[in-house]
């Protein structure tokens, strides 16, 4: 089966991490995020993937070439971002399958343990135009929701509302009949969620929902990105692309963790990163060459390449861009972000309950 992987977004919610690296290429549990998706797609029977690229397009081919994780790869780039629907239409030029064949479409920022083969089977049994993976969430008011009838057919695509009619949401993985992709207008900015799916439903096309609530996470926000990395390291979600056994921490080549430092909770310690004695690092992502000085505490945070947490600094839910330096004694909490290359002088930011 062929697939299209949508990877052209700017990843604005993950700035400043995405200033230099597109979201799908951010190191996650020791490898590029997409490596987990490619390996999983291969395990689910995908043989060829067309990348729909736009933002920093050249970096994808440089990272994966023409074959990786058992899958053949092709690249189609947009001059201007065409949105999710426009990108699918544009990338379909590079598909080789027949008009009735199923094509898997994957958002490039989703970690999912759902059964893709079962989704494809439902699609074929129902002879559907499109079959969407739907997942159930505890608080559907934060998302648009997708009701289905008792045959599993999608009845509507509803915008966010305080009183959603179902807890089923679009999980960002679709099976399209190849010919259904041709109903998307060419060379136009189109959103599948806002335009393509509602218009297919309105036209009477069969749009099915494969409802499955296995592990699912959209890693689009800093909190979710850290959680995804942590879940992979701990083995909550298994991935064939993990470069080590699951455990409390994943330590990459050349990294140094001083005896007496506490490093756990699914932390990744990147290549040549350093954690000094007396430091505590929990559930965090340290990219290559990051440095946590003596006595610093880092929790649920990301340190970009070469970023540094100084002596006794406290980082909780913080994001340091590449090369950012947090001087000794600072306290950064509540999702504070430090831009690449910025240096915070000692004790410049201290958290108090009122601040
Ligand atoms: P934010 O800016 O933080 O919302 O992230 P994003 O740019 O990734 O947008 P979003 O999470 O809505 O995108 C869902 C998926 O579609 C991601 O895998 C994006 O890379 C991809 N995507 C979004 N817009 C485009 C586009 O215009 N072209 C292509 N090729 N992919 C896109």
Tab-separated table of C-alpha atoms and ligand atoms in Angstrom:
chain	number	residue	atom	x	y	z
A	1	UNK	CA	0.000	0.000	0.000
A	2	UNK	CA	1.136	3.561	-0.712
A	3	UNK	CA	0.863	6.462	1.737
A	4	UNK	CA	1.125	10.255	1.738
A	5	UNK	CA	2.759	11.839	4.774
A	6	UNK	CA	1.828	15.467	5.487
A	7	UNK	CA	4.914	17.229	6.782
A	8	UNK	CA	4.702	20.767	5.381
A	9	UNK	CA	3.385	22.641	8.434
A	10	UNK	CA	5.396	25.341	10.198
A	11	UNK	CA	4.880	23.875	13.670
A	12	UNK	CA	4.269	27.340	15.165
A	13	UNK	CA	3.078	25.973	18.511
A	14	UNK	CA	6.421	24.262	18.994
A	15	UNK	CA	8.553	27.359	18.468
A	16	UNK	CA	11.386	27.974	19.114
A	17	UNK	CA	12.234	24.271	18.622
A	18	UNK	CA	10.852	24.397	15.079
A	19	UNK	CA	12.793	27.523	14.061
A	20	UNK	CA	15.675	25.389	12.787
A	21	UNK	CA	14.039	21.957	12.466
A	22	UNK	CA	10.554	21.106	11.168
A	23	UNK	CA	8.364	19.433	13.796
A	24	UNK	CA	8.395	15.983	12.121
A	25	UNK	CA	12.211	15.948	12.234
A	26	UNK	CA	12.606	16.930	15.905
A	27	UNK	CA	14.586	14.288	17.774
A	28	UNK	CA	12.096	12.208	19.749
A	29	UNK	CA	13.350	9.349	21.913
A	30	UNK	CA	16.705	9.506	20.150
A	31	UNK	CA	15.607	9.584	16.482
A	32	UNK	CA	13.708	11.968	14.201
A	33	UNK	CA	10.009	11.905	15.103
A	34	UNK	CA	9.158	10.573	11.640
A	35	UNK	CA	11.375	7.518	12.107
A	36	UNK	CA	8.755	6.168	14.516
A	37	UNK	CA	5.996	6.787	11.966
A	38	UNK	CA	7.947	5.249	9.074
A	39	UNK	CA	8.804	2.120	11.067
A	40	UNK	CA	5.212	1.741	12.192
A	41	UNK	CA	3.851	2.305	8.684
A	42	UNK	CA	6.193	-0.414	7.418
A	43	UNK	CA	4.917	-2.782	10.141
A	44	UNK	CA	1.335	-2.015	9.012
A	45	UNK	CA	2.016	-2.991	5.393
A	46	UNK	CA	2.955	0.353	3.787
A	47	UNK	CA	5.616	-0.112	1.097
A	48	UNK	CA	5.995	3.395	-0.389
A	49	UNK	CA	5.467	6.881	1.083
A	50	UNK	CA	5.200	10.238	-0.695
A	51	UNK	CA	6.222	13.094	1.586
A	52	UNK	CA	4.124	16.259	1.071
A	53	UNK	CA	6.649	18.935	2.047
A	54	UNK	CA	6.693	22.720	2.177
A	55	UNK	CA	8.386	24.325	5.217
A	56	UNK	CA	12.135	23.494	5.066
A	57	UNK	CA	11.359	20.892	2.391
A	58	UNK	CA	14.985	20.022	1.606
A	59	UNK	CA	15.646	18.750	5.134
A	60	UNK	CA	13.359	15.711	4.721
A	61	UNK	CA	15.155	14.156	1.766
A	62	UNK	CA	18.493	14.908	3.436
A	63	UNK	CA	17.293	13.040	6.533
A	64	UNK	CA	15.740	9.949	4.921
A	65	UNK	CA	16.849	9.645	1.255
A	66	UNK	CA	14.966	7.243	-1.010
A	67	UNK	CA	14.536	4.286	1.349
A	68	UNK	CA	14.303	4.167	5.149
A	69	UNK	CA	12.819	1.860	7.781
A	70	UNK	CA	11.790	-0.635	5.079
A	71	UNK	CA	9.797	1.894	3.011
A	72	UNK	CA	10.532	3.473	-0.406
A	73	UNK	CA	10.303	7.286	-0.240
A	74	UNK	CA	9.429	10.059	-2.713
A	75	UNK	CA	9.137	13.817	-2.138
A	76	UNK	CA	6.727	16.394	-3.563
A	77	UNK	CA	7.098	19.982	-2.415
A	78	UNK	CA	4.676	22.917	-2.524
A	79	UNK	CA	5.991	26.363	-3.512
A	80	UNK	CA	3.401	27.880	-1.180
A	81	UNK	CA	1.761	25.775	1.555
A	82	UNK	CA	-1.480	24.327	0.156
A	83	UNK	CA	-3.069	23.261	3.453
A	84	UNK	CA	-3.777	19.634	4.307
A	85	UNK	CA	-6.185	18.957	1.399
A	86	UNK	CA	-4.182	20.864	-1.221
A	87	UNK	CA	-1.041	19.031	-0.092
A	88	UNK	CA	-2.723	15.617	-0.492
A	89	UNK	CA	-3.906	16.530	-4.007
A	90	UNK	CA	-0.470	17.841	-4.958
A	91	UNK	CA	1.433	14.832	-3.587
A	92	UNK	CA	-0.948	12.373	-5.295
A	93	UNK	CA	0.924	13.153	-8.554
A	94	UNK	CA	3.671	10.852	-7.323
A	95	UNK	CA	1.419	7.881	-6.461
A	96	UNK	CA	1.685	4.800	-8.666
A	97	UNK	CA	-1.377	2.795	-7.520
A	98	UNK	CA	-4.655	2.298	-9.411
A	99	UNK	CA	-7.786	4.497	-9.069
A	100	UNK	CA	-9.634	2.105	-6.752
A	101	UNK	CA	-6.684	1.322	-4.489
A	102	UNK	CA	-6.589	2.562	-0.884
A	103	UNK	CA	-4.045	5.289	-0.054
A	104	UNK	CA	-3.114	5.942	3.566
A	105	UNK	CA	-2.762	9.612	4.565
A	106	UNK	CA	-0.800	10.378	7.734
A	107	UNK	CA	-0.374	13.647	9.610
A	108	UNK	CA	3.321	13.998	10.366
A	109	UNK	CA	2.829	14.838	14.033
A	110	UNK	CA	0.762	11.956	15.378
A	111	UNK	CA	1.913	9.062	17.532
A	112	UNK	CA	-0.638	6.292	17.307
A	113	UNK	CA	-0.853	2.648	18.259
A	114	UNK	CA	-4.090	2.026	16.371
A	115	UNK	CA	-4.651	-0.896	14.010
A	116	UNK	CA	-4.160	0.529	10.499
A	117	UNK	CA	-4.901	-2.842	8.856
A	118	UNK	CA	-8.327	-2.903	10.557
A	119	UNK	CA	-8.971	0.652	9.313
A	120	UNK	CA	-8.108	-0.390	5.731
A	121	UNK	CA	-10.270	-3.512	6.052
A	122	UNK	CA	-13.287	-1.434	7.105
A	123	UNK	CA	-12.612	0.936	4.195
A	124	UNK	CA	-12.621	-1.927	1.697
A	125	UNK	CA	-15.621	-3.718	3.189
A	126	UNK	CA	-17.667	-0.493	3.117
A	127	UNK	CA	-16.350	0.428	-0.361
A	128	UNK	CA	-15.836	3.905	1.124
A	129	UNK	CA	-14.460	7.055	-0.475
A	130	UNK	CA	-12.622	7.848	2.760
A	131	UNK	CA	-12.245	6.080	6.108
A	132	UNK	CA	-10.999	8.133	9.046
A	133	UNK	CA	-9.409	6.981	12.234
A	134	UNK	CA	-11.466	8.499	15.068
A	135	UNK	CA	-10.257	8.435	18.655
A	136	UNK	CA	-12.206	9.100	21.853
A	137	UNK	CA	-11.029	11.845	24.212
A	138	UNK	CA	-12.051	12.821	27.740
A	139	UNK	CA	-12.644	16.479	26.897
A	140	UNK	CA	-14.047	16.724	23.339
A	141	UNK	CA	-14.874	20.442	23.789
A	142	UNK	CA	-11.222	21.210	22.948
A	143	UNK	CA	-11.609	19.650	19.467
A	144	UNK	CA	-14.009	19.535	16.554
A	145	UNK	CA	-15.975	16.292	16.865
A	146	UNK	CA	-17.013	13.630	14.353
A	147	UNK	CA	-20.277	11.738	14.989
A	148	UNK	CA	-21.017	8.412	13.254
A	149	UNK	CA	-24.286	6.482	12.739
A	150	UNK	CA	-24.875	2.890	13.839
A	151	UNK	CA	-23.265	1.609	10.604
A	152	UNK	CA	-20.061	3.542	11.401
A	153	UNK	CA	-20.736	6.130	8.697
A	154	UNK	CA	-19.580	9.692	9.467
A	155	UNK	CA	-22.609	11.998	9.626
A	156	UNK	CA	-20.952	15.395	10.168
A	157	UNK	CA	-17.754	17.314	10.863
A	158	UNK	CA	-18.601	19.667	13.713
A	159	UNK	CA	-16.589	22.703	14.832
A	160	UNK	CA	-15.409	23.081	18.435
A	161	UNK	CA	-18.339	23.694	20.804
A	162	UNK	CA	-18.762	23.746	24.607
A	163	UNK	CA	-21.406	20.986	24.256
A	164	UNK	CA	-20.091	18.380	21.781
A	165	UNK	CA	-22.504	15.625	20.691
A	166	UNK	CA	-19.813	12.896	20.847
A	167	UNK	CA	-16.329	12.364	22.280
A	168	UNK	CA	-15.047	11.044	18.909
A	169	UNK	CA	-12.458	13.279	17.224
A	170	UNK	CA	-10.494	13.176	13.997
A	171	UNK	CA	-7.211	11.380	14.765
A	172	UNK	CA	-5.333	12.564	11.642
A	173	UNK	CA	-4.978	9.251	9.766
A	174	UNK	CA	-7.173	8.628	6.709
A	175	UNK	CA	-7.623	5.975	4.047
A	176	UNK	CA	-8.668	7.576	0.722
A	177	UNK	CA	-9.810	5.707	-2.358
A	178	UNK	CA	-7.185	6.934	-4.842
A	179	UNK	CA	-9.852	8.437	-7.143
A	180	UNK	CA	-11.477	10.345	-4.229
A	181	UNK	CA	-8.293	12.438	-3.934
A	182	UNK	CA	-9.049	13.800	-7.432
A	183	UNK	CA	-12.209	15.483	-6.084
A	184	UNK	CA	-9.939	17.961	-4.211
A	185	UNK	CA	-9.359	21.098	-6.334
A	186	UNK	CA	-5.866	21.341	-7.812
A	187	UNK	CA	-3.312	24.054	-6.912
A	188	UNK	CA	-5.569	25.624	-4.294
A	189	UNK	CA	-5.267	25.994	-0.559
A	190	UNK	CA	-7.705	23.412	0.831
A	191	UNK	CA	-8.283	22.035	4.335
A	192	UNK	CA	-9.433	18.397	4.448
A	193	UNK	CA	-11.056	18.967	7.830
A	194	UNK	CA	-12.958	22.142	6.938
A	195	UNK	CA	-13.660	21.578	3.239
A	196	UNK	CA	-12.973	18.120	1.778
A	197	UNK	CA	-14.652	15.919	4.396
A	198	UNK	CA	-17.777	18.105	4.855
A	199	UNK	CA	-18.241	18.349	1.083
A	200	UNK	CA	-17.795	14.588	0.574
A	201	UNK	CA	-20.449	13.958	3.242
A	202	UNK	CA	-22.776	16.565	1.706
A	203	UNK	CA	-22.404	14.918	-1.723
A	204	UNK	CA	-23.514	11.547	-0.308
A	205	UNK	CA	-20.103	9.846	-0.604
A	206	UNK	CA	-19.452	7.019	1.859
A	207	UNK	CA	-17.177	8.391	4.603
A	208	UNK	CA	-16.541	5.840	7.358
A	209	UNK	CA	-15.190	6.240	10.896
A	210	UNK	CA	-12.844	3.601	12.304
A	211	UNK	CA	-13.220	4.270	16.031
A	212	UNK	CA	-10.309	2.994	18.058
A	213	UNK	CA	-8.837	4.397	21.249
A	214	UNK	CA	-5.436	2.777	21.428
A	215	UNK	CA	-2.516	5.042	22.386
A	216	UNK	CA	-2.903	8.326	20.471
A	217	UNK	CA	-1.113	11.655	20.824
A	218	UNK	CA	-0.857	14.795	18.687
A	219	UNK	CA	2.621	16.095	19.514
A	220	UNK	CA	1.880	19.630	18.272
A	221	UNK	CA	2.365	21.423	21.617
A	222	UNK	CA	5.482	21.502	23.822
A	223	UNK	CA	3.746	19.547	26.601
A	224	UNK	CA	2.588	16.872	24.165
A	225	UNK	CA	5.995	16.701	22.470
A	226	UNK	CA	7.677	16.034	25.823
A	227	UNK	CA	4.994	13.497	26.698
A	228	UNK	CA	5.411	11.641	23.394
A	229	UNK	CA	9.153	11.356	23.856
A	230	UNK	CA	8.710	10.220	27.448
A	231	UNK	CA	6.086	7.599	26.495
A	232	UNK	CA	8.389	6.131	23.851
A	233	UNK	CA	11.369	5.982	26.226
A	234	UNK	CA	9.291	4.389	28.991
A	235	UNK	CA	7.739	1.927	26.515
A	236	UNK	CA	4.150	3.125	27.047
A	237	UNK	CA	4.045	3.108	23.236
A	238	UNK	CA	6.451	0.667	21.618
A	239	UNK	CA	8.282	1.726	18.476
A	240	UNK	CA	10.456	-0.402	16.183
A	241	UNK	CA	12.622	2.713	15.640
A	242	UNK	CA	13.634	3.150	19.300
A	243	UNK	CA	17.443	3.079	19.496
A	244	UNK	CA	17.481	1.230	22.820
A	245	UNK	CA	15.428	-0.789	25.271
A	246	UNK	CA	12.567	0.974	27.073
A	247	UNK	CA	13.403	2.254	30.542
A	248	UNK	CA	13.662	5.244	32.848
A	249	UNK	CA	16.124	6.957	30.543
A	250	UNK	CA	17.625	6.740	27.076
A	251	UNK	CA	21.275	7.803	26.999
A	252	UNK	CA	22.744	8.365	23.529
A	253	UNK	CA	26.338	7.930	22.411
A	254	UNK	CA	28.884	10.222	24.031
A	255	UNK	CA	26.476	11.519	26.692
A	256	UNK	CA	27.799	11.794	30.216
A	257	UNK	CA	25.692	11.453	33.357
A	258	UNK	CA	27.609	12.022	36.599
A	259	UNK	CA	27.213	9.447	39.354
A	260	UNK	CA	24.785	10.873	41.859
A	261	UNK	CA	22.713	12.732	39.255
A	262	UNK	CA	19.058	11.625	39.235
A	263	UNK	CA	17.843	11.013	35.656
A	264	UNK	CA	14.547	9.221	35.182
A	265	UNK	CA	10.897	9.394	34.127
A	266	UNK	CA	11.564	8.654	30.450
A	267	UNK	CA	14.274	11.290	29.949
A	268	UNK	CA	16.342	11.318	26.750
A	269	UNK	CA	19.981	12.415	27.129
A	270	UNK	CA	21.198	13.428	23.658
A	271	UNK	CA	24.582	12.772	22.050
A	272	UNK	CA	27.439	14.374	23.983
A	273	UNK	CA	24.989	15.969	26.424
A	274	UNK	CA	26.260	16.392	29.987
A	275	UNK	CA	24.446	16.084	33.315
A	276	UNK	CA	26.590	17.093	36.278
A	277	UNK	CA	26.561	15.666	39.795
A	278	UNK	CA	23.672	16.642	42.043
A	279	UNK	CA	21.424	17.515	39.085
A	280	UNK	CA	17.905	16.085	38.784
A	281	UNK	CA	16.368	15.528	35.330
A	282	UNK	CA	12.894	14.011	35.120
A	283	UNK	CA	10.687	13.266	32.102
A	284	UNK	CA	12.623	15.652	29.843
A	285	UNK	CA	14.290	15.846	26.442
A	286	UNK	CA	17.938	16.931	26.262
A	287	UNK	CA	19.046	17.331	22.649
A	288	UNK	CA	22.640	16.829	21.523
A	289	UNK	CA	25.307	18.780	23.446
A	290	UNK	CA	22.833	20.098	26.029
A	291	UNK	CA	24.265	20.689	29.492
A	292	UNK	CA	22.659	20.534	32.941
A	293	UNK	CA	24.960	21.964	35.595
A	294	UNK	CA	25.448	20.822	39.173
A	295	UNK	CA	22.394	21.067	41.387
A	296	UNK	CA	20.013	22.096	38.579
A	297	UNK	CA	16.508	20.610	38.428
A	298	UNK	CA	14.893	19.958	35.033
A	299	UNK	CA	11.394	18.519	34.819
A	300	UNK	CA	9.040	18.044	31.812
A	301	UNK	CA	11.278	20.379	29.765
A	302	UNK	CA	13.185	20.467	26.491
A	303	UNK	CA	16.780	21.693	26.164
A	304	UNK	CA	17.655	22.370	22.507
A	305	UNK	CA	21.020	21.550	20.968
A	306	UNK	CA	23.834	22.994	23.059
A	307	UNK	CA	21.399	24.660	25.490
A	308	UNK	CA	22.486	25.002	29.096
A	309	UNK	CA	20.793	25.044	32.498
A	310	UNK	CA	23.187	26.727	34.948
A	311	UNK	CA	24.127	25.799	38.493
A	312	UNK	CA	21.054	25.382	40.694
A	313	UNK	CA	18.636	26.524	37.960
A	314	UNK	CA	15.080	25.156	38.044
A	315	UNK	CA	13.237	24.380	34.784
A	316	UNK	CA	9.689	23.035	34.924
A	317	UNK	CA	7.776	22.709	31.676
A	318	UNK	CA	10.309	25.064	30.059
A	319	UNK	CA	11.616	25.080	26.482
A	320	UNK	CA	15.169	26.244	25.721
A	321	UNK	CA	15.933	26.856	22.056
A	322	UNK	CA	19.239	25.728	20.524
A	323	UNK	CA	22.188	27.315	22.334
A	324	UNK	CA	20.030	29.141	24.917
A	325	UNK	CA	21.675	29.599	28.284
A	326	UNK	CA	19.838	29.861	31.578
A	327	UNK	CA	22.246	31.343	34.100
A	328	UNK	CA	22.647	29.973	37.617
A	329	UNK	CA	19.778	30.376	40.062
A	330	UNK	CA	16.989	31.122	37.548
A	331	UNK	CA	13.587	29.498	37.975
A	332	UNK	CA	11.583	28.941	34.778
A	333	UNK	CA	8.152	27.375	35.066
A	334	UNK	CA	4.765	27.312	33.365
A	335	UNK	CA	5.907	26.693	29.804
A	336	UNK	CA	8.390	29.594	29.636
A	337	UNK	CA	10.395	29.550	26.396
A	338	UNK	CA	13.902	30.919	25.844
A	339	UNK	CA	14.752	31.723	22.213
A	340	UNK	CA	17.831	30.191	20.540
A	341	UNK	CA	21.105	31.798	21.549
A	342	UNK	CA	19.584	33.978	24.302
A	343	UNK	CA	21.459	34.071	27.611
A	344	UNK	CA	19.580	34.732	30.850
A	345	UNK	CA	21.916	36.274	33.436
A	346	UNK	CA	22.056	34.653	36.902
A	347	UNK	CA	18.815	34.868	38.932
A	348	UNK	CA	17.095	37.053	36.306
A	349	UNK	CA	13.836	35.122	36.593
A	350	UNK	CA	12.621	33.758	39.901
A	351	UNK	CA	9.263	32.121	40.275
A	352	UNK	CA	7.094	33.117	43.225
A	353	UNK	CA	3.494	31.933	43.709
A	354	UNK	CA	2.245	35.397	42.610
A	355	UNK	CA	4.505	35.855	39.590
B	1	LIG	P1	1.034	24.465	14.099
B	1	LIG	O1	1.565	25.600	13.267
B	1	LIG	O2	1.692	24.426	15.460
B	1	LIG	O3	-0.463	24.393	14.158
B	1	LIG	O4	1.515	23.067	13.429
B	1	LIG	P2	1.406	22.564	11.904
B	1	LIG	O5	1.939	23.605	11.006
B	1	LIG	O6	2.095	21.235	11.845
B	1	LIG	O7	-0.142	22.407	11.622
B	1	LIG	P3	-1.099	21.190	11.958
B	1	LIG	O8	-0.701	20.579	13.258
B	1	LIG	O9	-2.500	21.656	11.825
B	1	LIG	O10	-0.815	20.202	10.737
B	1	LIG	C1	-1.219	18.855	10.709
B	1	LIG	C2	-0.287	18.115	9.762
B	1	LIG	O11	-0.427	18.605	8.421
B	1	LIG	C3	1.176	18.275	10.148
B	1	LIG	O12	1.808	17.038	9.917
B	1	LIG	C4	1.677	19.350	9.190
B	1	LIG	O13	3.053	19.175	8.878
B	1	LIG	C5	0.821	19.115	7.959
B	1	LIG	N1	0.503	20.353	7.217
B	1	LIG	C6	-0.215	21.422	7.684
B	1	LIG	N2	-0.325	22.356	6.731
B	1	LIG	C7	0.314	21.865	5.622
B	1	LIG	C8	0.544	22.386	4.301
B	1	LIG	O14	0.131	23.486	3.929
B	1	LIG	N3	1.258	21.587	3.442
B	1	LIG	C9	1.731	20.359	3.816
B	1	LIG	N4	2.437	19.655	2.916
B	1	LIG	N5	1.542	19.849	5.053
B	1	LIG	C10	0.839	20.597	5.945
